[in-house]
PDB file of C-alpha atoms and ligand atoms in Angstrom:
ATOM      1  CA  MET A   1     -15.239   3.765  43.719  1.00 97.00           C
ATOM      2  CA  GLN A   2     -14.904   7.507  44.192  1.00 98.00           C
ATOM      3  CA  LYS A   3     -12.105   7.403  46.748  1.00 98.00           C
ATOM      4  CA  LEU A   4      -9.976   5.267  44.424  1.00 98.00           C
ATOM      5  CA  LYS A   5     -10.502   7.666  41.537  1.00 98.00           C
ATOM      6  CA  GLU A   6      -9.417  10.545  43.768  1.00 98.00           C
ATOM      7  CA  ARG A   7      -6.278   8.715  44.837  1.00 98.00           C
ATOM      8  CA  ILE A   8      -5.456   7.875  41.223  1.00 98.00           C
ATOM      9  CA  VAL A   9      -5.798  11.533  40.259  1.00 98.00           C
ATOM     10  CA  ASN A  10      -3.917  12.864  43.295  1.00 97.00           C
ATOM     11  CA  GLU A  11      -1.154  10.278  43.598  1.00 98.00           C
ATOM     12  CA  GLY A  12      -0.915   8.590  40.196  1.00 98.00           C
ATOM     13  CA  ARG A  13       1.699   9.370  37.585  1.00 97.00           C
ATOM     14  CA  VAL A  14       1.156   8.526  33.947  1.00 97.00           C
ATOM     15  CA  ILE A  15       4.222   7.283  32.099  1.00 95.00           C
ATOM     16  CA  GLY A  16       3.933   7.829  28.350  1.00 89.00           C
ATOM     17  CA  THR A  17       0.420   6.877  27.295  1.00 82.00           C
ATOM     18  CA  GLY A  18       0.113   3.383  28.696  1.00 92.00           C
ATOM     19  CA  ILE A  19       1.390   3.034  32.237  1.00 96.00           C
ATOM     20  CA  LEU A  20      -0.114   4.430  35.420  1.00 97.00           C
ATOM     21  CA  LYS A  21       2.168   4.415  38.428  1.00 97.00           C
ATOM     22  CA  VAL A  22       0.291   4.131  41.698  1.00 98.00           C
ATOM     23  CA  ASP A  23       3.209   3.091  43.840  1.00 98.00           C
ATOM     24  CA  SER A  24       2.071   5.011  46.909  1.00 98.00           C
ATOM     25  CA  PHE A  25      -0.861   2.703  47.716  1.00 98.00           C
ATOM     26  CA  LEU A  26      -1.023  -0.251  45.301  1.00 98.00           C
ATOM     27  CA  ASN A  27       2.162  -1.360  43.556  1.00 96.00           C
ATOM     28  CA  HIS A  28       5.036  -0.625  45.903  1.00 97.00           C
ATOM     29  CA  GLN A  29       3.843   0.841  49.166  1.00 98.00           C
ATOM     30  CA  ILE A  30       0.506  -0.623  50.250  1.00 98.00           C
ATOM     31  CA  ASP A  31      -2.154   1.226  52.206  1.00 98.00           C
ATOM     32  CA  PRO A  32      -3.607  -1.573  54.359  1.00 98.00           C
ATOM     33  CA  GLN A  33      -6.752   0.270  55.415  1.00 98.00           C
ATOM     34  CA  PHE A  34      -7.598   1.320  51.874  1.00 98.00           C
ATOM     35  CA  THR A  35      -6.710  -2.132  50.534  1.00 98.00           C
ATOM     36  CA  MET A  36      -9.261  -3.603  52.937  1.00 98.00           C
ATOM     37  CA  GLU A  37     -11.891  -1.159  51.689  1.00 98.00           C
ATOM     38  CA  MET A  38     -11.193  -2.139  48.084  1.00 98.00           C
ATOM     39  CA  GLY A  39     -11.271  -5.838  48.944  1.00 98.00           C
ATOM     40  CA  ARG A  40     -14.616  -5.435  50.730  1.00 98.00           C
ATOM     41  CA  GLU A  41     -16.048  -3.544  47.760  1.00 98.00           C
ATOM     42  CA  LEU A  42     -14.954  -6.242  45.303  1.00 98.00           C
ATOM     43  CA  ALA A  43     -16.320  -8.965  47.597  1.00 98.00           C
ATOM     44  CA  SER A  44     -19.672  -7.197  47.934  1.00 98.00           C
ATOM     45  CA  ARG A  45     -20.092  -7.065  44.154  1.00 98.00           C
ATOM     46  CA  PHE A  46     -19.929 -10.849  44.045  1.00 98.00           C
ATOM     47  CA  ALA A  47     -21.981 -11.533  47.194  1.00 95.00           C
ATOM     48  CA  GLY A  48     -24.313 -14.492  46.816  1.00 94.00           C
ATOM     49  CA  GLU A  49     -22.132 -16.203  44.207  1.00 98.00           C
ATOM     50  CA  GLY A  50     -21.033 -18.914  46.634  1.00 98.00           C
ATOM     51  CA  ILE A  51     -17.352 -18.154  46.162  1.00 98.00           C
ATOM     52  CA  THR A  52     -14.995 -20.670  47.764  1.00 98.00           C
ATOM     53  CA  LYS A  53     -11.620 -19.356  46.540  1.00 98.00           C
ATOM     54  CA  VAL A  54     -10.081 -16.063  45.478  1.00 98.00           C
ATOM     55  CA  LEU A  55      -7.441 -16.443  42.761  1.00 98.00           C
ATOM     56  CA  THR A  56      -4.782 -13.923  41.769  1.00 98.00           C
ATOM     57  CA  VAL A  57      -1.255 -13.876  40.351  1.00 98.00           C
ATOM     58  CA  GLU A  58       1.874 -12.767  42.150  1.00 97.00           C
ATOM     59  CA  ALA A  59       2.916 -10.160  43.112  1.00 95.00           C
ATOM     60  CA  SER A  60       0.853  -6.978  43.134  1.00 95.00           C
ATOM     61  CA  GLY A  61      -2.530  -8.701  43.090  1.00 97.00           C
ATOM     62  CA  ILE A  62      -1.943 -10.528  46.360  1.00 98.00           C
ATOM     63  CA  ALA A  63      -2.737  -7.713  48.797  1.00 98.00           C
ATOM     64  CA  VAL A  64      -6.152  -6.787  47.405  1.00 98.00           C
ATOM     65  CA  ALA A  65      -6.963 -10.457  46.771  1.00 98.00           C
ATOM     66  CA  THR A  66      -6.238 -11.163  50.438  1.00 98.00           C
ATOM     67  CA  ALA A  67      -8.530  -8.312  51.450  1.00 98.00           C
ATOM     68  CA  ALA A  68     -11.297  -9.759  49.253  1.00 98.00           C
ATOM     69  CA  GLY A  69     -10.660 -13.249  50.643  1.00 98.00           C
ATOM     70  CA  LEU A  70     -10.926 -11.940  54.196  1.00 98.00           C
ATOM     71  CA  ALA A  71     -14.216 -10.219  53.399  1.00 98.00           C
ATOM     72  CA  LEU A  72     -15.587 -13.399  51.797  1.00 98.00           C
ATOM     73  CA  GLY A  73     -14.102 -15.689  54.449  1.00 98.00           C
ATOM     74  CA  VAL A  74     -12.343 -17.903  51.890  1.00 98.00           C
ATOM     75  CA  PRO A  75      -8.725 -18.832  51.078  1.00 98.00           C
ATOM     76  CA  VAL A  76      -6.670 -16.898  48.557  1.00 98.00           C
ATOM     77  CA  VAL A  77      -4.576 -18.726  45.961  1.00 98.00           C
ATOM     78  CA  PHE A  78      -1.943 -16.917  43.941  1.00 98.00           C
ATOM     79  CA  ALA A  79      -0.609 -18.281  40.682  1.00 98.00           C
ATOM     80  CA  LYS A  80       3.153 -18.484  40.702  1.00 97.00           C
ATOM     81  CA  LYS A  81       5.289 -17.118  37.917  1.00 95.00           C
ATOM     82  CA  GLY A  82       8.216 -18.833  36.331  1.00 89.00           C
ATOM     83  CA  ARG A  83       8.764 -22.130  34.634  1.00 72.00           C
ATOM     84  CA  ALA A  84       5.699 -24.256  35.217  1.00 64.00           C
ATOM     85  CA  SER A  85       6.529 -27.723  36.410  1.00 64.00           C
ATOM     86  CA  THR A  86       4.087 -29.230  33.955  1.00 55.00           C
ATOM     87  CA  GLN A  87       5.613 -32.633  34.535  1.00 53.00           C
ATOM     88  CA  ASP A  88       4.128 -32.581  38.026  1.00 62.00           C
ATOM     89  CA  ALA A  89       0.748 -34.207  38.138  1.00 66.00           C
ATOM     90  CA  GLY A  90      -2.097 -31.834  38.924  1.00 89.00           C
ATOM     91  CA  VAL A  91      -0.456 -28.539  38.043  1.00 96.00           C
ATOM     92  CA  TYR A  92      -2.570 -26.099  36.053  1.00 97.00           C
ATOM     93  CA  SER A  93      -0.609 -23.649  33.954  1.00 97.00           C
ATOM     94  CA  ALA A  94      -0.934 -21.004  31.282  1.00 98.00           C
ATOM     95  CA  ARG A  95       1.471 -18.849  29.315  1.00 97.00           C
ATOM     96  CA  VAL A  96       0.807 -15.113  29.461  1.00 96.00           C
ATOM     97  CA  TYR A  97       2.506 -12.387  27.504  1.00 94.00           C
ATOM     98  CA  SER A  98       3.272  -9.218  29.422  1.00 89.00           C
ATOM     99  CA  PHE A  99       3.010  -6.153  27.184  1.00 85.00           C
ATOM    100  CA  THR A 100       4.493  -4.053  29.949  1.00 79.00           C
ATOM    101  CA  ARG A 101       7.562  -6.258  30.356  1.00 81.00           C
ATOM    102  CA  ARG A 102       7.612  -7.525  26.753  1.00 89.00           C
ATOM    103  CA  GLU A 103       8.082 -11.136  27.723  1.00 93.00           C
ATOM    104  CA  ALA A 104       6.064 -14.306  28.066  1.00 96.00           C
ATOM    105  CA  VAL A 105       5.813 -15.961  31.440  1.00 95.00           C
ATOM    106  CA  ASP A 106       4.255 -19.188  32.649  1.00 97.00           C
ATOM    107  CA  ILE A 107       1.873 -18.971  35.579  1.00 97.00           C
ATOM    108  CA  SER A 108       0.821 -22.041  37.509  1.00 97.00           C
ATOM    109  CA  VAL A 109      -1.339 -23.262  40.369  1.00 97.00           C
ATOM    110  CA  SER A 110      -1.093 -26.552  42.220  1.00 97.00           C
ATOM    111  CA  GLY A 111      -4.040 -28.877  41.780  1.00 96.00           C
ATOM    112  CA  ARG A 112      -4.173 -29.173  45.570  1.00 97.00           C
ATOM    113  CA  PHE A 113      -5.668 -25.690  45.859  1.00 97.00           C
ATOM    114  CA  LEU A 114      -8.275 -25.536  43.091  1.00 98.00           C
ATOM    115  CA  GLY A 115     -10.728 -28.138  41.881  1.00 97.00           C
ATOM    116  CA  PRO A 116     -14.180 -28.960  40.518  1.00 98.00           C
ATOM    117  CA  ASP A 117     -15.886 -28.156  43.838  1.00 98.00           C
ATOM    118  CA  ASP A 118     -14.651 -24.569  43.808  1.00 98.00           C
ATOM    119  CA  THR A 119     -16.343 -21.365  42.733  1.00 98.00           C
ATOM    120  CA  VAL A 120     -13.620 -18.853  41.986  1.00 98.00           C
ATOM    121  CA  LEU A 121     -13.369 -15.073  42.086  1.00 98.00           C
ATOM    122  CA  ILE A 122     -10.320 -13.795  40.209  1.00 98.00           C
ATOM    123  CA  VAL A 123      -8.875 -10.576  41.657  1.00 98.00           C
ATOM    124  CA  ASP A 124      -6.071  -8.467  40.217  1.00 98.00           C
ATOM    125  CA  ASP A 125      -4.672  -4.964  40.564  1.00 98.00           C
ATOM    126  CA  PHE A 126      -4.693  -4.002  36.870  1.00 98.00           C
ATOM    127  CA  LEU A 127      -6.608  -5.051  33.790  1.00 97.00           C
ATOM    128  CA  ALA A 128      -4.566  -3.828  30.851  1.00 96.00           C
ATOM    129  CA  HIS A 129      -4.346  -6.046  27.768  1.00 96.00           C
ATOM    130  CA  GLY A 130      -6.067  -8.886  29.586  1.00 97.00           C
ATOM    131  CA  GLU A 131      -3.250 -11.386  29.297  1.00 97.00           C
ATOM    132  CA  ALA A 132      -2.965 -12.141  33.009  1.00 97.00           C
ATOM    133  CA  LEU A 133      -6.742 -12.457  33.275  1.00 98.00           C
ATOM    134  CA  ARG A 134      -6.913 -14.742  30.237  1.00 97.00           C
ATOM    135  CA  GLY A 135      -4.250 -16.962  31.820  1.00 98.00           C
ATOM    136  CA  LEU A 136      -6.075 -17.102  35.149  1.00 98.00           C
ATOM    137  CA  VAL A 137      -9.372 -17.935  33.409  1.00 98.00           C
ATOM    138  CA  GLU A 138      -7.578 -20.743  31.583  1.00 98.00           C
ATOM    139  CA  ILE A 139      -6.321 -22.112  34.905  1.00 98.00           C
ATOM    140  CA  VAL A 140      -9.834 -22.014  36.381  1.00 98.00           C
ATOM    141  CA  ARG A 141     -11.078 -23.981  33.349  1.00 98.00           C
ATOM    142  CA  GLN A 142      -8.289 -26.541  33.678  1.00 98.00           C
ATOM    143  CA  ALA A 143      -9.222 -27.001  37.339  1.00 98.00           C
ATOM    144  CA  GLY A 144     -12.858 -27.594  36.391  1.00 98.00           C
ATOM    145  CA  SER A 145     -13.910 -24.878  38.840  1.00 98.00           C
ATOM    146  CA  ARG A 146     -16.835 -22.540  38.342  1.00 98.00           C
ATOM    147  CA  LEU A 147     -15.829 -18.960  37.579  1.00 98.00           C
ATOM    148  CA  ALA A 148     -17.919 -16.293  39.320  1.00 98.00           C
ATOM    149  CA  GLY A 149     -16.030 -13.481  37.613  1.00 98.00           C
ATOM    150  CA  ALA A 150     -13.126 -11.103  37.954  1.00 98.00           C
ATOM    151  CA  GLY A 151     -12.721  -8.155  40.313  1.00 98.00           C
ATOM    152  CA  ILE A 152     -10.178  -5.598  39.172  1.00 98.00           C
ATOM    153  CA  VAL A 153      -8.881  -2.535  40.988  1.00 98.00           C
ATOM    154  CA  ILE A 154      -7.920  -0.412  37.947  1.00 98.00           C
ATOM    155  CA  GLU A 155      -9.075  -1.187  34.422  1.00 98.00           C
ATOM    156  CA  LYS A 156      -7.387   0.618  31.523  1.00 98.00           C
ATOM    157  CA  VAL A 157     -10.287   0.316  29.125  1.00 97.00           C
ATOM    158  CA  PHE A 158      -8.330   1.577  26.117  1.00 96.00           C
ATOM    159  CA  GLN A 159      -5.963  -1.425  26.231  1.00 96.00           C
ATOM    160  CA  GLY A 160      -8.742  -3.838  25.383  1.00 95.00           C
ATOM    161  CA  GLY A 161      -8.532  -6.449  28.148  1.00 96.00           C
ATOM    162  CA  ARG A 162     -12.301  -6.650  28.580  1.00 96.00           C
ATOM    163  CA  GLU A 163     -12.725  -7.095  24.810  1.00 93.00           C
ATOM    164  CA  LYS A 164     -10.233  -9.939  24.814  1.00 92.00           C
ATOM    165  CA  LEU A 165     -12.287 -11.837  27.380  1.00 92.00           C
ATOM    166  CA  LYS A 166     -15.662 -10.984  25.871  1.00 87.00           C
ATOM    167  CA  GLY A 167     -16.148 -14.237  24.000  1.00 89.00           C
ATOM    168  CA  GLN A 168     -15.678 -16.224  27.205  1.00 92.00           C
ATOM    169  CA  GLY A 169     -18.568 -14.656  29.074  1.00 93.00           C
ATOM    170  CA  VAL A 170     -16.487 -13.552  32.049  1.00 97.00           C
ATOM    171  CA  ARG A 171     -18.168 -11.055  34.345  1.00 97.00           C
ATOM    172  CA  ILE A 172     -15.682  -8.267  35.041  1.00 98.00           C
ATOM    173  CA  GLU A 173     -16.117  -5.673  37.800  1.00 98.00           C
ATOM    174  CA  SER A 174     -13.576  -2.886  38.134  1.00 98.00           C
ATOM    175  CA  LEU A 175     -13.358  -0.288  40.895  1.00 98.00           C
ATOM    176  CA  ALA A 176     -11.996   2.403  38.580  1.00 98.00           C
ATOM    177  CA  ALA A 177     -12.106   2.293  34.787  1.00 98.00           C
ATOM    178  CA  ILE A 178      -9.854   4.654  32.867  1.00 98.00           C
ATOM    179  CA  ARG A 179     -11.043   5.591  29.384  1.00 97.00           C
ATOM    180  CA  GLU A 180      -7.988   7.588  28.435  1.00 96.00           C
ATOM    181  CA  MET A 181      -4.959   9.089  30.099  1.00 97.00           C
ATOM    182  CA  SER A 182      -1.977  11.264  29.385  1.00 95.00           C
ATOM    183  CA  GLU A 183       0.641  12.968  31.488  1.00 93.00           C
ATOM    184  CA  ASP A 184      -1.721  15.818  32.336  1.00 92.00           C
ATOM    185  CA  ARG A 185      -5.115  14.181  32.611  1.00 95.00           C
ATOM    186  CA  ILE A 186      -6.917  10.985  33.430  1.00 97.00           C
ATOM    187  CA  VAL A 187     -10.451  10.442  32.142  1.00 97.00           C
ATOM    188  CA  PHE A 188     -12.623   7.834  33.841  1.00 98.00           C
ATOM    189  CA  LEU A 189     -15.420   5.958  32.140  1.00 94.00           C
TER     190      LEU A 189
HETATM  191  P1  LIG B   1      -2.324  -7.668  31.112  1.00 66.32           P
HETATM  192  O1  LIG B   1      -1.857  -8.710  32.052  1.00 66.32           O
HETATM  193  O2  LIG B   1      -3.678  -7.095  31.471  1.00 66.32           O
HETATM  194  O3  LIG B   1      -2.271  -8.095  29.673  1.00 66.32           O
HETATM  195  O4  LIG B   1      -1.350  -6.442  31.173  1.00 66.32           O
HETATM  196  P2  LIG B   1       0.164  -6.239  30.818  1.00 66.32           P
HETATM  197  O5  LIG B   1       0.722  -7.410  30.118  1.00 66.32           O
HETATM  198  O6  LIG B   1       0.275  -4.914  30.166  1.00 66.32           O
HETATM  199  O7  LIG B   1       0.703  -6.163  32.292  1.00 66.32           O
HETATM  200  C1  LIG B   1       1.790  -6.856  32.758  1.00 66.32           C
HETATM  201  C2  LIG B   1       2.132  -6.423  34.159  1.00 66.32           C
HETATM  202  O8  LIG B   1       2.125  -5.003  34.275  1.00 66.32           O
HETATM  203  C3  LIG B   1       1.197  -6.890  35.230  1.00 66.32           C
HETATM  204  O9  LIG B   1       1.946  -6.994  36.405  1.00 66.32           O
HETATM  205  C4  LIG B   1       0.219  -5.732  35.364  1.00 66.32           C
HETATM  206  O10 LIG B   1      -0.432  -5.751  36.610  1.00 66.32           O
HETATM  207  C5  LIG B   1       1.151  -4.593  35.231  1.00 66.32           C
HETATM  208  N1  LIG B   1       0.529  -3.393  34.724  1.00 66.32           N
HETATM  209  C6  LIG B   1      -0.161  -3.259  33.582  1.00 66.32           C
HETATM  210  N2  LIG B   1      -0.514  -1.982  33.401  1.00 66.32           N
HETATM  211  C7  LIG B   1      -0.026  -1.312  34.454  1.00 66.32           C
HETATM  212  C8  LIG B   1      -0.060   0.057  34.816  1.00 66.32           C
HETATM  213  O11 LIG B   1      -0.601   0.930  34.127  1.00 66.32           O
HETATM  214  N3  LIG B   1       0.560   0.381  35.987  1.00 66.32           N
HETATM  215  C9  LIG B   1       1.179  -0.512  36.771  1.00 66.32           C
HETATM  216  N4  LIG B   1       1.724  -0.077  37.910  1.00 66.32           N
HETATM  217  N5  LIG B   1       1.237  -1.834  36.458  1.00 66.32           N
HETATM  218  C10 LIG B   1       0.636  -2.198  35.303  1.00 66.32           C
HETATM  219  P3  LIG B   1       2.962  -8.162  36.591  1.00 66.32           P
HETATM  220  O12 LIG B   1       3.920  -8.315  35.471  1.00 66.32           O
HETATM  221  O13 LIG B   1       2.160  -9.386  36.835  1.00 66.32           O
HETATM  222  O14 LIG B   1       3.821  -7.719  37.772  1.00 66.32           O
HETATM  223  P4  LIG B   1       3.567  -7.501  39.305  1.00 66.32           P
HETATM  224  O15 LIG B   1       3.769  -6.040  39.490  1.00 66.32           O
HETATM  225  O16 LIG B   1       2.181  -7.920  39.662  1.00 66.32           O
HETATM  226  O17 LIG B   1       4.595  -8.351  39.934  1.00 66.32           O
END
């Protein structure tokens, strides 16, 4: 998505070699109009898949997931972070390790909102090491839902998230894929 690439170049700030700050439209301040455009684009890539639910994880994925859900006309479920109440019947959960925050966190979804009749589109803001995506895929499997694929706003290809998910046959669509980046340049795939 050309406009996204331009905004990344014009507004993004690379921290070290691994983190891209895009706080002006994605991770702190949100540009509603642009978020809708990104959501529509992600939805259009999965048109005809019979999606019944969009699934993301709190917090930064929620806005673009909502935009995709609106475009598809389906509800949006966000996995909650924190201690999973695994004792509760019908809670799907997975442990994900955040490389950015250097800690493991449990993410969970109530069984009331995802089940065998659902076809799920996972949406998230970043695909980095693929931990969050792996956790969400695990939750979809636990729910017995069909997975249509994952729609990502910014993929940092060099951190290997796509590779991590390769064996599971997950279709991944990203709006901007970064091959390499440093403080003075960002190279897209
Ligand atoms: P992974 O899930 O793909 O393995 O990535 P990683 O562990 O590195 O990411 C953990 C958190 O950091 C995620 O947010 C992810 O969206 C975010 N993140 C990863 N790379 C970047 C980046 O380059 N820039 C920014 N701004 N965020 C990045 P989270 O912990 O779930 O937090 P939240 O912000 O969604 O609440």
